[in-house]
Coordinates of C-alpha atoms in Angstrom, one line a residue:
M1 CA 80.8 112.8 89.3
A2 CA 81.3 111.8 92.8
N3 CA 84.6 113.1 94.1
D4 CA 86.8 110.4 94.6
G5 CA 89.6 112.6 96.1
G6 CA 91.9 112.8 93.3
L7 CA 92.7 109.6 92.7
R8 CA 91.5 109.2 88.6
K9 CA 94.6 112.0 88.5
V10 CA 96.4 109.5 90.7
F11 CA 96.1 106.9 88.0
Q12 CA 97.2 109.1 84.9
S13 CA 100.2 109.6 86.5
A14 CA 100.9 106.3 87.2
D15 CA 100.5 105.7 83.0
L16 CA 102.3 109.0 83.1
V17 CA 105.6 107.5 85.4
Y18 CA 105.5 103.5 83.5
N19 CA 106.0 105.2 80.4
Q20 CA 108.9 107.3 82.0
L21 CA 110.4 104.1 83.5
L22 CA 110.2 102.3 80.1
I23 CA 112.0 105.2 78.2
L24 CA 114.3 104.7 81.2
D25 CA 114.7 101.3 80.2
Q26 CA 114.8 101.9 76.6
H27 CA 117.8 104.4 76.6
K28 CA 119.4 102.1 79.4
L29 CA 119.2 99.0 77.0
H30 CA 120.6 101.6 74.0
D31 CA 124.0 102.4 75.7
N32 CA 124.5 98.7 77.4
S33 CA 124.4 98.1 73.4
N34 CA 126.4 100.7 72.5
L35 CA 129.0 99.4 74.7
I36 CA 128.5 96.0 73.3
A37 CA 129.1 97.6 70.0
A38 CA 132.1 99.1 71.0
G39 CA 133.9 96.3 71.8
D40 CA 133.4 95.2 68.0
K41 CA 135.1 97.5 65.7
R42 CA 133.1 95.5 62.4
K43 CA 129.8 96.8 63.9
P44 CA 128.4 100.4 64.0
S45 CA 126.8 101.5 66.9
R46 CA 122.8 101.2 66.3
S47 CA 121.0 104.7 66.9
L48 CA 118.5 104.6 69.6
S49 CA 115.1 104.4 67.2
E50 CA 116.7 101.2 65.5
V51 CA 117.1 99.8 69.0
S52 CA 113.5 101.0 69.7
S53 CA 112.1 99.7 66.5
S54 CA 113.9 95.9 67.2
S55 CA 113.9 94.6 70.6
I56 CA 112.4 97.1 73.0
I57 CA 109.3 97.6 71.1
K58 CA 108.9 93.8 70.9
S59 CA 109.7 93.4 74.8
P60 CA 108.7 96.3 76.3
K61 CA 109.3 94.9 79.9
I62 CA 111.1 96.7 82.3
N63 CA 114.3 95.8 84.6
L64 CA 114.1 99.0 87.5
S65 CA 116.8 97.2 89.0
Q66 CA 119.8 98.0 86.7
H67 CA 118.8 101.8 87.5
S68 CA 120.0 104.5 90.3
S69 CA 117.7 105.2 92.9
A70 CA 118.2 108.3 92.3
S71 CA 117.4 108.5 88.4
L72 CA 113.8 106.1 89.7
R73 CA 113.3 108.7 91.8
R74 CA 112.7 111.5 89.5
A75 CA 111.0 109.5 87.0
V76 CA 108.2 108.7 89.8
T77 CA 107.9 112.9 90.8
P78 CA 105.0 113.3 89.2
L79 CA 103.0 109.9 90.9
I80 CA 104.4 111.1 94.7
Q81 CA 103.1 114.7 93.7
S82 CA 99.8 113.3 92.8
M83 CA 99.6 110.9 95.8
E84 CA 100.4 113.8 98.0
Q85 CA 97.7 116.0 96.7
L86 CA 95.1 113.2 97.4
D87 CA 92.1 114.4 99.8
A88 CA 91.6 110.7 101.8
A89 CA 88.4 112.1 103.3
A90 CA 86.9 112.5 99.9
L91 CA 88.2 109.3 99.0
L92 CA 87.1 107.0 101.6
S93 CA 84.5 109.2 102.3
L94 CA 85.0 109.9 105.5
N95 CA 84.0 113.4 107.9
P96 CA 87.1 115.3 109.3
N97 CA 86.7 116.2 113.2
Q98 CA 88.6 118.9 114.8
D99 CA 88.1 117.2 118.3
G100 CA 90.9 114.5 118.1
N101 CA 88.9 111.7 118.5
G102 CA 90.2 109.0 116.2
A103 CA 93.0 108.3 113.8
V104 CA 95.1 111.1 112.7
L105 CA 94.5 112.5 109.1
D106 CA 96.4 116.3 108.8
P107 CA 97.9 117.2 112.3
K108 CA 98.3 120.5 110.9
K109 CA 94.7 121.2 110.2
G110 CA 94.4 119.2 113.5
S111 CA 91.9 117.0 112.0
S112 CA 91.2 113.2 112.6
V113 CA 88.4 110.3 111.3
P114 CA 87.0 107.2 112.3
P115 CA 88.8 104.0 111.0
I116 CA 87.0 102.1 108.2
H117 CA 87.9 98.2 109.3
D118 CA 85.1 97.2 110.5
R119 CA 83.2 98.5 107.5
I120 CA 84.9 96.5 105.4
V121 CA 82.7 93.6 104.0
P122 CA 82.7 91.1 104.4
Y123 CA 82.8 91.4 107.8
H124 CA 85.2 89.6 109.4
R125 CA 85.6 88.7 112.9
F126 CA 89.2 88.1 112.7
H127 CA 89.7 84.9 114.3
R128 CA 91.2 83.3 111.3
A129 CA 94.2 85.0 112.4
E130 CA 95.4 87.2 115.4
N131 CA 96.7 89.8 112.6
T132 CA 94.3 90.3 110.2
V133 CA 94.9 93.3 107.1
R134 CA 92.0 94.0 104.7
Y135 CA 92.3 94.8 100.9
L136 CA 90.9 96.9 98.5
H137 CA 91.2 96.6 94.9
A138 CA 91.5 100.3 93.4
R139 CA 93.4 99.2 89.5
E140 CA 94.6 96.9 87.9
V141 CA 97.4 97.6 85.1
A142 CA 98.4 94.0 83.4
D143 CA 102.9 94.2 83.9
K144 CA 102.8 98.0 84.6
Y145 CA 101.2 98.9 88.1
T146 CA 98.7 97.6 90.9
V147 CA 96.8 100.3 92.9
G148 CA 95.1 99.2 96.4
I149 CA 94.7 99.8 100.0
F150 CA 95.4 98.2 102.8
I151 CA 92.9 99.0 105.9
F152 CA 95.4 98.1 109.2
P153 CA 93.0 97.6 112.1
P154 CA 94.7 99.1 115.4
G155 CA 97.8 97.2 116.1
A156 CA 97.8 95.0 113.0
S157 CA 101.3 94.7 111.1
I158 CA 102.6 93.6 107.8
P159 CA 105.6 91.6 108.5
L160 CA 109.2 92.3 106.9
H161 CA 108.2 91.0 103.2
D162 CA 110.9 92.3 100.0
H163 CA 109.7 94.0 96.5
P164 CA 112.2 92.8 93.9
S165 CA 112.8 95.1 91.3
M166 CA 110.2 97.3 91.8
V167 CA 109.7 100.8 93.0
V168 CA 107.1 101.4 95.6
I169 CA 104.7 104.7 96.5
S170 CA 102.9 104.4 99.9
R171 CA 100.6 107.2 100.6
V172 CA 99.1 107.0 104.5
L173 CA 95.7 108.1 104.4
Y174 CA 94.9 108.1 107.9
G175 CA 96.1 106.9 111.4
E176 CA 100.3 106.3 112.1
L177 CA 102.5 103.1 111.0
K178 CA 105.8 102.3 112.7
V179 CA 108.5 101.1 109.9
K180 CA 111.4 98.8 109.6
S181 CA 112.7 99.6 106.2
Y182 CA 116.2 97.9 104.7
S183 CA 118.4 98.5 102.0
V184 CA 119.3 95.2 100.2
V185 CA 123.8 94.5 100.0
S186 CA 123.9 91.3 98.6
S187 CA 122.1 88.0 98.2
V188 CA 124.3 85.8 100.7
H189 CA 124.0 81.7 101.8
D190 CA 125.0 80.3 104.7
D191 CA 128.8 80.0 106.2
D192 CA 128.7 77.0 105.8
V193 CA 127.4 76.3 102.6
V194 CA 129.1 79.9 100.5
E195 CA 131.5 78.4 99.3
E196 CA 130.3 75.0 98.0
M197 CA 127.2 77.1 96.1
K198 CA 129.3 80.1 94.9
E199 CA 130.1 78.8 91.6
E200 CA 126.7 77.8 91.3
T201 CA 124.8 81.1 92.3
S202 CA 127.3 83.7 91.0
G203 CA 124.9 86.3 89.4
T204 CA 122.2 85.1 90.7
K205 CA 119.4 87.4 92.5
C206 CA 116.3 86.1 95.4
D207 CA 114.8 85.2 92.1
S208 CA 112.1 82.1 94.4
S209 CA 110.5 82.2 97.4
P210 CA 109.0 80.5 99.9
S211 CA 105.7 82.7 100.1
R212 CA 104.6 84.1 96.9
I213 CA 101.9 86.3 95.3
R214 CA 101.3 85.1 91.8
S215 CA 101.4 87.0 88.8
S216 CA 99.9 90.3 88.6
I217 CA 96.2 90.6 90.5
N218 CA 96.6 86.9 91.1
R219 CA 99.2 87.4 93.4
I220 CA 97.7 90.4 95.6
K221 CA 94.7 87.9 95.2
D222 CA 97.1 85.4 96.8
F223 CA 98.5 87.9 99.6
V224 CA 94.9 89.3 100.7
S225 CA 93.7 85.3 101.0
R226 CA 96.7 84.1 102.9
A227 CA 97.6 81.5 99.9
V228 CA 100.3 79.2 101.6
L229 CA 101.6 77.1 98.9
S230 CA 102.5 73.4 99.3
S231 CA 104.4 71.7 101.0
H232 CA 106.9 71.2 98.2
H233 CA 107.5 74.8 98.2
D234 CA 107.4 75.0 102.0
H235 CA 110.6 72.7 102.4
H236 CA 112.4 74.5 99.8
A237 CA 112.0 77.6 101.7
A238 CA 115.9 76.2 103.1
T239 CA 117.4 76.3 99.9
Q240 CA 116.5 80.1 98.9
H241 CA 118.7 83.2 98.9
K242 CA 119.2 85.3 102.3
L243 CA 119.6 89.0 102.0
Q244 CA 122.1 90.5 103.7
V245 CA 120.8 94.7 104.6
Q246 CA 121.3 97.7 106.1
V247 CA 118.7 99.5 107.9
N248 CA 117.6 102.5 105.5
K249 CA 118.1 105.4 107.5
S250 CA 116.7 107.8 105.5
P251 CA 113.3 106.5 104.1
L252 CA 110.8 109.6 102.4
G253 CA 108.2 110.7 104.7
V254 CA 109.1 109.0 108.0
Q255 CA 110.7 110.7 111.3
F256 CA 112.3 109.4 114.1
S257 CA 111.7 109.4 117.7
S258 CA 113.1 108.1 121.0
D259 CA 111.2 106.8 123.9
G260 CA 112.9 107.1 127.4
N261 CA 114.7 104.0 127.3
G262 CA 117.0 105.7 124.0
E263 CA 114.7 103.0 121.4
S264 CA 114.5 105.1 118.0
S265 CA 111.4 103.9 116.1
A266 CA 110.5 105.0 113.0
I267 CA 107.2 106.7 112.7
I268 CA 104.9 107.3 109.1
S269 CA 101.7 109.2 109.4
A270 CA 99.2 110.6 107.8
P271 CA 99.3 112.2 105.2
N272 CA 102.8 111.6 104.1
V273 CA 104.0 109.5 101.2
T274 CA 106.9 107.1 101.3
A275 CA 108.7 105.8 98.5
L276 CA 111.2 101.9 97.8
Y277 CA 113.7 101.6 95.6
P278 CA 114.8 98.3 93.9
D279 CA 118.4 99.3 96.0
E280 CA 116.9 101.5 99.0
G281 CA 114.5 100.5 101.5
N282 CA 112.7 97.5 99.2
C283 CA 111.9 95.2 102.3
H284 CA 110.0 96.7 104.7
S285 CA 107.3 96.2 107.7
F286 CA 104.8 98.2 109.3
V287 CA 102.9 98.5 112.9
A288 CA 99.6 100.3 112.6
G289 CA 99.4 103.0 115.8
P290 CA 96.3 102.5 118.4
Y291 CA 93.9 103.9 115.4
G292 CA 95.0 101.6 113.1
A293 CA 95.6 103.1 109.4
A294 CA 94.7 103.0 105.5
V295 CA 97.9 103.2 103.4
L296 CA 97.4 103.4 99.3
D297 CA 100.0 101.3 97.5
V298 CA 101.4 101.5 94.0
L299 CA 103.2 99.0 92.7
L300 CA 105.2 99.8 89.4
P301 CA 105.7 96.9 88.1
P302 CA 103.0 94.8 89.7
Y303 CA 104.3 91.4 91.3
A304 CA 104.9 88.4 88.7
E305 CA 106.5 85.2 89.2
D306 CA 107.1 84.7 85.5
E307 CA 109.4 88.2 86.0
H308 CA 111.4 87.0 88.9
R309 CA 108.9 89.4 91.1
D310 CA 108.2 87.0 93.5
C311 CA 106.8 88.6 97.2
T312 CA 109.3 86.6 100.1
F313 CA 108.9 87.3 103.7
Y314 CA 111.7 87.3 106.1
E315 CA 112.9 87.5 109.5
A316 CA 115.9 89.7 110.4
V317 CA 118.6 88.9 112.8
E318 CA 121.8 91.6 113.2
N319 CA 124.9 91.0 112.1
E320 CA 128.2 92.7 111.7
H321 CA 127.6 93.9 108.5
G322 CA 123.9 95.2 109.1
Y323 CA 121.1 92.6 109.3
C324 CA 121.0 89.1 107.9
L325 CA 117.3 88.4 106.4
T326 CA 115.9 84.9 106.4
P327 CA 113.4 83.9 104.0
I328 CA 110.2 82.6 106.1
D329 CA 106.8 80.9 105.1
Q330 CA 104.1 83.4 105.5
P331 CA 103.7 84.2 109.8
S332 CA 100.6 82.0 110.8
D333 CA 99.8 84.5 112.3
F334 CA 99.2 86.9 109.5
D335 CA 96.0 87.2 107.3
C336 CA 95.2 90.0 104.8
L337 CA 91.6 89.6 103.2
S338 CA 90.0 91.5 100.5
G339 CA 87.0 93.6 100.7
E340 CA 84.4 96.3 99.7
Y341 CA 84.3 99.6 100.7
G342 CA 82.8 102.4 99.1
R343 CA 83.6 102.9 95.6
F344 CA 86.6 99.9 95.9
N345 CA 85.3 96.6 95.1
S346 CA 86.9 93.1 95.8
C347 CA 90.0 92.2 93.8
D348 CA 87.9 88.5 93.7
Q349 CA 86.0 89.8 91.1
Y350 CA 88.9 90.8 88.5

Protein backbone atom coordinates (compact mmCIF):
# COMPACT_ATOMS: atom_id res chain seq x y z
CA MET A 1 0.00 0.00 0.00
CA ALA A 2 1.38 3.39 -1.00
CA ASN A 3 2.48 5.71 1.79
CA ASP A 4 -0.19 8.39 2.11
CA GLY A 5 1.74 10.37 4.69
CA GLY A 6 -0.90 9.79 7.36
CA LEU A 7 -3.90 11.06 5.38
CA ARG A 8 -6.07 8.08 6.37
CA LYS A 9 -5.39 8.88 10.01
CA VAL A 10 -6.59 12.44 9.36
CA PHE A 11 -9.82 11.03 7.90
CA GLN A 12 -10.26 8.78 10.94
CA SER A 13 -9.60 11.68 13.30
CA ALA A 14 -12.10 13.86 11.40
CA ASP A 15 -14.76 11.15 11.83
CA LEU A 16 -13.96 10.91 15.53
CA VAL A 17 -13.94 14.67 16.05
CA TYR A 18 -17.23 15.16 14.24
CA ASN A 19 -18.84 12.62 16.55
CA GLN A 20 -17.39 14.46 19.55
CA LEU A 21 -18.79 17.73 18.24
CA LEU A 22 -22.18 16.11 17.79
CA ILE A 23 -22.10 14.87 21.38
CA LEU A 24 -21.10 18.35 22.52
CA ASP A 25 -24.08 19.72 20.62
CA GLN A 26 -26.41 17.16 22.18
CA HIS A 27 -25.31 18.09 25.68
CA LYS A 28 -25.83 21.76 24.89
CA LEU A 29 -29.33 21.07 23.62
CA HIS A 30 -30.02 19.01 26.72
CA ASP A 31 -28.83 21.83 28.98
CA ASN A 32 -31.02 24.32 27.10
CA SER A 33 -34.05 22.05 27.37
CA ASN A 34 -33.50 21.78 31.11
CA LEU A 35 -33.43 25.56 31.41
CA ILE A 36 -36.73 25.77 29.59
CA ALA A 37 -38.22 22.98 31.69
CA ALA A 38 -37.05 24.69 34.88
CA GLY A 39 -39.37 27.56 34.11
CA ASP A 40 -42.36 25.23 33.82
CA LYS A 41 -43.08 23.34 37.06
CA ARG A 42 -45.63 21.18 35.33
CA LYS A 43 -42.92 19.55 33.19
CA PRO A 44 -40.02 17.67 34.81
CA SER A 45 -36.69 17.97 33.03
CA ARG A 46 -35.96 15.15 30.63
CA SER A 47 -32.91 12.92 30.80
CA LEU A 48 -30.25 13.12 28.10
CA SER A 49 -31.29 9.71 26.82
CA GLU A 50 -34.86 10.93 26.40
CA VAL A 51 -33.66 14.00 24.54
CA SER A 52 -31.35 11.89 22.40
CA SER A 53 -34.12 9.46 21.55
CA SER A 54 -36.31 12.23 20.21
CA SER A 55 -35.22 15.41 18.47
CA ILE A 56 -31.44 14.96 18.50
CA ILE A 57 -31.21 11.61 16.73
CA LYS A 58 -33.87 12.63 14.26
CA SER A 59 -31.97 15.80 13.43
CA PRO A 60 -28.18 15.24 13.74
CA LYS A 61 -27.27 18.73 12.59
CA ILE A 62 -24.68 20.60 14.59
CA ASN A 63 -24.57 24.27 15.50
CA LEU A 64 -21.02 25.07 16.56
CA SER A 65 -21.71 28.77 17.07
CA GLN A 66 -23.30 28.03 20.46
CA HIS A 67 -20.04 26.66 21.90
CA SER A 68 -17.01 28.46 23.25
CA SER A 69 -13.72 28.29 21.40
CA ALA A 70 -12.21 26.59 24.45
CA SER A 71 -14.68 23.67 24.36
CA LEU A 72 -14.34 23.33 20.59
CA ARG A 73 -10.57 23.42 20.87
CA ARG A 74 -10.63 20.50 23.27
CA ALA A 75 -12.91 18.53 20.97
CA VAL A 76 -10.76 18.97 17.86
CA THR A 77 -7.42 18.27 19.56
CA PRO A 78 -7.13 14.72 18.11
CA LEU A 79 -7.55 16.12 14.60
CA ILE A 80 -4.95 18.82 15.18
CA GLN A 81 -2.53 16.19 16.44
CA SER A 82 -3.07 13.89 13.46
CA MET A 83 -2.50 16.81 11.06
CA GLU A 84 0.68 17.76 12.90
CA GLN A 85 1.94 14.22 12.33
CA LEU A 86 1.37 14.28 8.57
CA ASP A 87 4.37 13.49 6.37
CA ALA A 88 3.84 16.18 3.74
CA ALA A 89 6.60 14.90 1.44
CA ALA A 90 5.06 11.42 1.33
CA LEU A 91 1.55 12.82 0.96
CA LEU A 92 2.55 14.89 -2.08
CA SER A 93 5.15 12.42 -3.40
CA LEU A 94 8.00 14.90 -3.08
CA ASN A 95 11.74 14.40 -2.49
CA PRO A 96 13.04 16.80 0.18
CA ASN A 97 16.41 18.47 -0.21
CA GLN A 98 18.72 20.22 2.22
CA ASP A 99 20.19 22.78 -0.16
CA GLY A 100 17.60 25.44 0.69
CA ASN A 101 16.29 25.34 -2.85
CA GLY A 102 12.50 25.50 -2.94
CA ALA A 103 9.64 25.90 -0.48
CA VAL A 104 10.27 25.23 3.19
CA LEU A 105 9.14 21.79 4.36
CA ASP A 106 10.58 21.61 7.87
CA PRO A 107 12.90 24.40 9.06
CA LYS A 108 14.12 22.28 11.99
CA LYS A 109 15.51 19.74 9.53
CA GLY A 110 16.54 22.39 7.02
CA SER A 111 14.48 20.61 4.35
CA SER A 112 12.79 22.12 1.31
CA VAL A 113 10.75 20.78 -1.61
CA PRO A 114 10.00 21.95 -5.14
CA PRO A 115 6.52 23.54 -5.30
CA ILE A 116 3.89 21.69 -7.34
CA HIS A 117 1.61 24.47 -8.60
CA ASP A 118 2.82 23.91 -12.17
CA ARG A 119 2.28 20.15 -11.94
CA ILE A 120 -1.48 20.21 -11.35
CA VAL A 121 -3.50 18.91 -14.30
CA PRO A 122 -5.19 20.13 -16.35
CA TYR A 123 -2.55 22.82 -16.66
CA HIS A 124 -3.70 26.43 -16.78
CA ARG A 125 -1.56 29.36 -17.77
CA PHE A 126 -3.32 31.44 -15.13
CA HIS A 127 -4.51 34.00 -17.67
CA ARG A 128 -8.13 33.72 -16.52
CA ALA A 129 -7.22 35.73 -13.45
CA GLU A 130 -4.07 37.33 -12.17
CA ASN A 131 -4.43 35.44 -8.90
CA THR A 132 -5.15 31.71 -9.36
CA VAL A 133 -5.07 29.03 -6.67
CA ARG A 134 -5.53 25.30 -7.39
CA TYR A 135 -7.65 22.90 -5.34
CA LEU A 136 -7.11 19.14 -4.82
CA HIS A 137 -10.10 17.25 -3.45
CA ALA A 138 -9.27 14.65 -0.78
CA ARG A 139 -12.52 13.63 0.89
CA GLU A 140 -16.10 14.72 1.46
CA VAL A 141 -18.47 13.23 4.04
CA ALA A 142 -21.84 14.88 3.49
CA ASP A 143 -22.96 17.18 6.33
CA LYS A 144 -19.87 16.26 8.40
CA TYR A 145 -16.60 17.50 6.92
CA THR A 146 -14.63 18.31 3.78
CA VAL A 147 -10.90 17.70 3.27
CA GLY A 148 -8.91 19.30 0.46
CA ILE A 149 -5.60 20.94 -0.40
CA PHE A 150 -5.16 24.48 -1.70
CA ILE A 151 -2.06 24.90 -3.86
CA PHE A 152 -0.75 28.49 -4.01
CA PRO A 153 1.65 29.61 -6.75
CA PRO A 154 4.26 32.16 -5.58
CA GLY A 155 2.53 35.32 -4.38
CA ALA A 156 -0.99 33.93 -4.94
CA SER A 157 -3.69 34.70 -2.39
CA ILE A 158 -7.15 33.78 -1.18
CA PRO A 159 -9.12 36.97 -0.41
CA LEU A 160 -10.70 37.71 2.95
CA HIS A 161 -13.66 35.36 3.55
CA ASP A 162 -15.61 33.76 6.39
CA HIS A 163 -16.61 30.34 7.72
CA PRO A 164 -19.93 30.84 9.56
CA SER A 165 -20.60 28.43 12.44
CA MET A 166 -17.67 26.25 11.37
CA VAL A 167 -14.35 24.97 12.66
CA VAL A 168 -11.49 24.84 10.14
CA ILE A 169 -8.16 23.13 10.82
CA SER A 170 -5.35 23.98 8.38
CA ARG A 171 -1.93 22.36 8.02
CA VAL A 172 0.72 24.09 5.90
CA LEU A 173 2.32 21.24 3.94
CA TYR A 174 5.07 23.38 2.43
CA GLY A 175 5.92 27.05 2.00
CA GLU A 176 4.75 30.04 3.99
CA LEU A 177 1.87 32.51 3.91
CA LYS A 178 1.02 35.91 5.30
CA VAL A 179 -2.19 35.71 7.27
CA LYS A 180 -4.85 38.23 8.22
CA SER A 181 -7.20 36.80 10.82
CA TYR A 182 -10.25 38.45 12.38
CA SER A 183 -12.66 37.44 15.13
CA VAL A 184 -16.29 38.47 14.67
CA VAL A 185 -17.64 40.77 17.37
CA SER A 186 -21.06 41.48 15.90
CA SER A 187 -23.07 41.90 12.73
CA VAL A 188 -23.67 45.56 11.88
CA HIS A 189 -25.35 47.83 9.34
CA ASP A 190 -24.55 51.22 7.94
CA ASP A 191 -25.03 53.91 10.58
CA ASP A 192 -27.73 55.69 8.61
CA VAL A 193 -29.95 52.59 8.37
CA VAL A 194 -29.15 50.67 11.53
CA GLU A 195 -32.04 52.12 13.57
CA GLU A 196 -34.49 51.51 10.74
CA MET A 197 -33.40 47.88 10.38
CA LYS A 198 -32.68 47.06 14.03
CA GLU A 199 -36.04 45.44 14.69
CA GLU A 200 -36.04 43.59 11.40
CA THR A 201 -32.56 42.13 11.87
CA SER A 202 -32.57 41.66 15.64
CA GLY A 203 -31.12 38.28 16.58
CA THR A 204 -30.02 37.41 13.05
CA LYS A 205 -26.58 36.71 11.75
CA CYS A 206 -25.01 37.02 8.36
CA ASP A 207 -27.08 34.29 6.74
CA SER A 208 -26.64 35.13 3.06
CA SER A 209 -23.83 36.40 0.89
CA PRO A 210 -23.02 37.99 -2.46
CA SER A 211 -20.60 35.21 -3.33
CA ARG A 212 -21.68 31.73 -2.30
CA ILE A 213 -20.37 28.23 -2.34
CA ARG A 214 -23.33 25.90 -2.73
CA SER A 215 -23.95 22.90 -0.48
CA SER A 216 -21.27 20.34 0.30
CA ILE A 217 -18.83 19.51 -2.50
CA ASN A 218 -20.81 21.62 -5.00
CA ARG A 219 -19.89 24.62 -2.85
CA ILE A 220 -16.23 23.69 -3.18
CA LYS A 221 -16.77 23.31 -6.93
CA ASP A 222 -18.15 26.82 -7.08
CA PHE A 223 -15.22 28.17 -5.09
CA VAL A 224 -12.69 26.44 -7.32
CA SER A 225 -14.38 27.49 -10.55
CA ARG A 226 -15.06 31.13 -9.59
CA ALA A 227 -18.81 30.76 -9.86
CA VAL A 228 -20.16 34.27 -9.46
CA LEU A 229 -23.90 34.39 -9.02
CA SER A 230 -26.37 36.23 -11.18
CA SER A 231 -26.66 39.99 -11.30
CA HIS A 232 -29.69 39.70 -9.01
CA HIS A 233 -27.50 38.32 -6.26
CA ASP A 234 -24.71 40.78 -7.10
CA HIS A 235 -27.14 43.65 -6.65
CA HIS A 236 -28.34 42.02 -3.42
CA ALA A 237 -24.83 42.34 -1.98
CA ALA A 238 -25.48 45.92 -0.96
CA THR A 239 -28.12 44.78 1.55
CA GLN A 240 -26.02 42.11 3.28
CA HIS A 241 -24.81 42.35 6.85
CA LYS A 242 -21.49 43.91 7.66
CA LEU A 243 -19.37 42.41 10.41
CA GLN A 244 -17.63 44.22 13.22
CA VAL A 245 -14.41 42.36 13.92
CA GLN A 246 -11.18 42.58 15.85
CA VAL A 247 -7.76 41.31 14.84
CA ASN A 248 -7.12 37.79 16.07
CA LYS A 249 -3.90 38.42 17.96
CA SER A 250 -2.90 34.87 18.85
CA PRO A 251 -3.90 32.36 16.16
CA LEU A 252 -2.48 28.87 16.56
CA GLY A 253 0.76 28.25 14.66
CA VAL A 254 1.18 31.85 13.49
CA GLN A 255 4.32 33.90 14.15
CA PHE A 256 4.54 37.68 14.11
CA SER A 257 7.48 39.61 12.68
CA SER A 258 8.22 43.29 12.01
CA ASP A 259 9.93 44.82 9.01
CA GLY A 260 12.27 47.80 9.04
CA ASN A 261 9.32 50.18 8.94
CA GLY A 262 7.76 48.78 12.08
CA GLU A 263 4.98 47.02 10.16
CA SER A 264 3.96 43.73 11.75
CA SER A 265 3.18 40.67 9.65
CA ALA A 266 1.55 37.41 10.71
CA ILE A 267 3.26 34.44 9.04
CA ILE A 268 2.41 30.76 9.09
CA SER A 269 4.84 28.32 7.55
CA ALA A 270 5.28 24.57 7.19
CA PRO A 271 4.84 22.37 9.11
CA ASN A 272 2.54 24.38 11.40
CA VAL A 273 -1.17 23.84 11.99
CA THR A 274 -3.65 26.63 12.59
CA ALA A 275 -7.35 26.65 13.48
CA LEU A 276 -10.37 28.91 13.46
CA TYR A 277 -13.65 28.74 15.34
CA PRO A 278 -17.07 30.43 15.05
CA ASP A 279 -16.03 33.24 17.42
CA GLU A 280 -12.26 33.17 16.95
CA GLY A 281 -10.40 33.93 13.72
CA ASN A 282 -13.47 33.07 11.63
CA CYS A 283 -12.57 35.50 8.83
CA HIS A 284 -9.15 35.25 7.22
CA SER A 285 -7.05 35.75 4.10
CA PHE A 286 -3.77 34.27 2.85
CA VAL A 287 -0.92 35.47 0.64
CA ALA A 288 1.71 32.90 -0.35
CA GLY A 289 5.44 33.53 -0.11
CA PRO A 290 8.05 33.51 -2.92
CA TYR A 291 7.94 29.72 -3.39
CA GLY A 292 4.19 29.33 -3.04
CA ALA A 293 2.49 27.08 -0.51
CA ALA A 294 0.25 24.04 -0.04
CA VAL A 295 -2.39 23.98 2.70
CA LEU A 296 -4.50 20.99 3.76
CA ASP A 297 -7.89 22.14 5.09
CA VAL A 298 -10.48 20.22 7.10
CA LEU A 299 -13.84 22.01 7.35
CA LEU A 300 -16.25 20.88 10.08
CA PRO A 301 -19.02 20.93 9.00
CA PRO A 302 -18.83 21.76 5.26
CA TYR A 303 -20.26 24.89 3.70
CA ALA A 304 -24.03 24.45 3.23
CA GLU A 305 -26.38 27.16 2.03
CA ASP A 306 -29.49 25.52 3.49
CA GLU A 307 -27.80 25.47 6.91
CA HIS A 308 -26.84 29.18 6.69
CA ARG A 309 -23.18 28.37 6.16
CA ASP A 310 -22.47 30.44 3.07
CA CYS A 311 -19.05 31.79 2.20
CA THR A 312 -18.81 35.56 1.88
CA PHE A 313 -15.90 37.65 0.63
CA TYR A 314 -15.19 40.88 2.50
CA GLU A 315 -13.32 44.16 2.39
CA ALA A 316 -11.86 45.31 5.73
CA VAL A 317 -12.03 48.96 6.79
CA GLU A 318 -10.49 50.08 10.08
CA ASN A 319 -12.71 51.97 12.52
CA GLU A 320 -12.70 53.04 16.17
CA HIS A 321 -13.86 49.60 17.33
CA GLY A 322 -11.43 47.55 15.26
CA TYR A 323 -12.43 46.72 11.69
CA CYS A 324 -15.67 46.63 9.77
CA LEU A 325 -15.96 43.92 7.12
CA THR A 326 -18.17 44.85 4.18
CA PRO A 327 -19.47 42.01 1.93
CA ILE A 328 -18.20 42.21 -1.64
CA ASP A 329 -18.54 40.13 -4.77
CA GLN A 330 -15.80 37.60 -5.39
CA PRO A 331 -12.78 39.67 -6.54
CA SER A 332 -12.44 39.55 -10.31
CA ASP A 333 -8.70 38.92 -10.11
CA PHE A 334 -9.16 35.78 -7.98
CA ASP A 335 -9.66 32.31 -9.40
CA CYS A 336 -9.53 28.90 -7.76
CA LEU A 337 -9.49 25.92 -10.11
CA SER A 338 -9.85 22.24 -9.27
CA GLY A 339 -7.31 19.80 -10.59
CA GLU A 340 -5.59 16.45 -10.20
CA TYR A 341 -2.21 15.52 -8.83
CA GLY A 342 -0.93 12.12 -7.74
CA ARG A 343 -3.47 10.44 -5.45
CA PHE A 344 -5.84 13.44 -5.57
CA ASN A 345 -8.65 13.49 -8.11
CA SER A 346 -10.53 16.52 -9.34
CA CYS A 347 -13.57 17.38 -7.23
CA ASP A 348 -15.42 17.66 -10.57
CA GLN A 349 -15.68 13.86 -10.40
CA TYR A 350 -17.68 13.94 -7.16
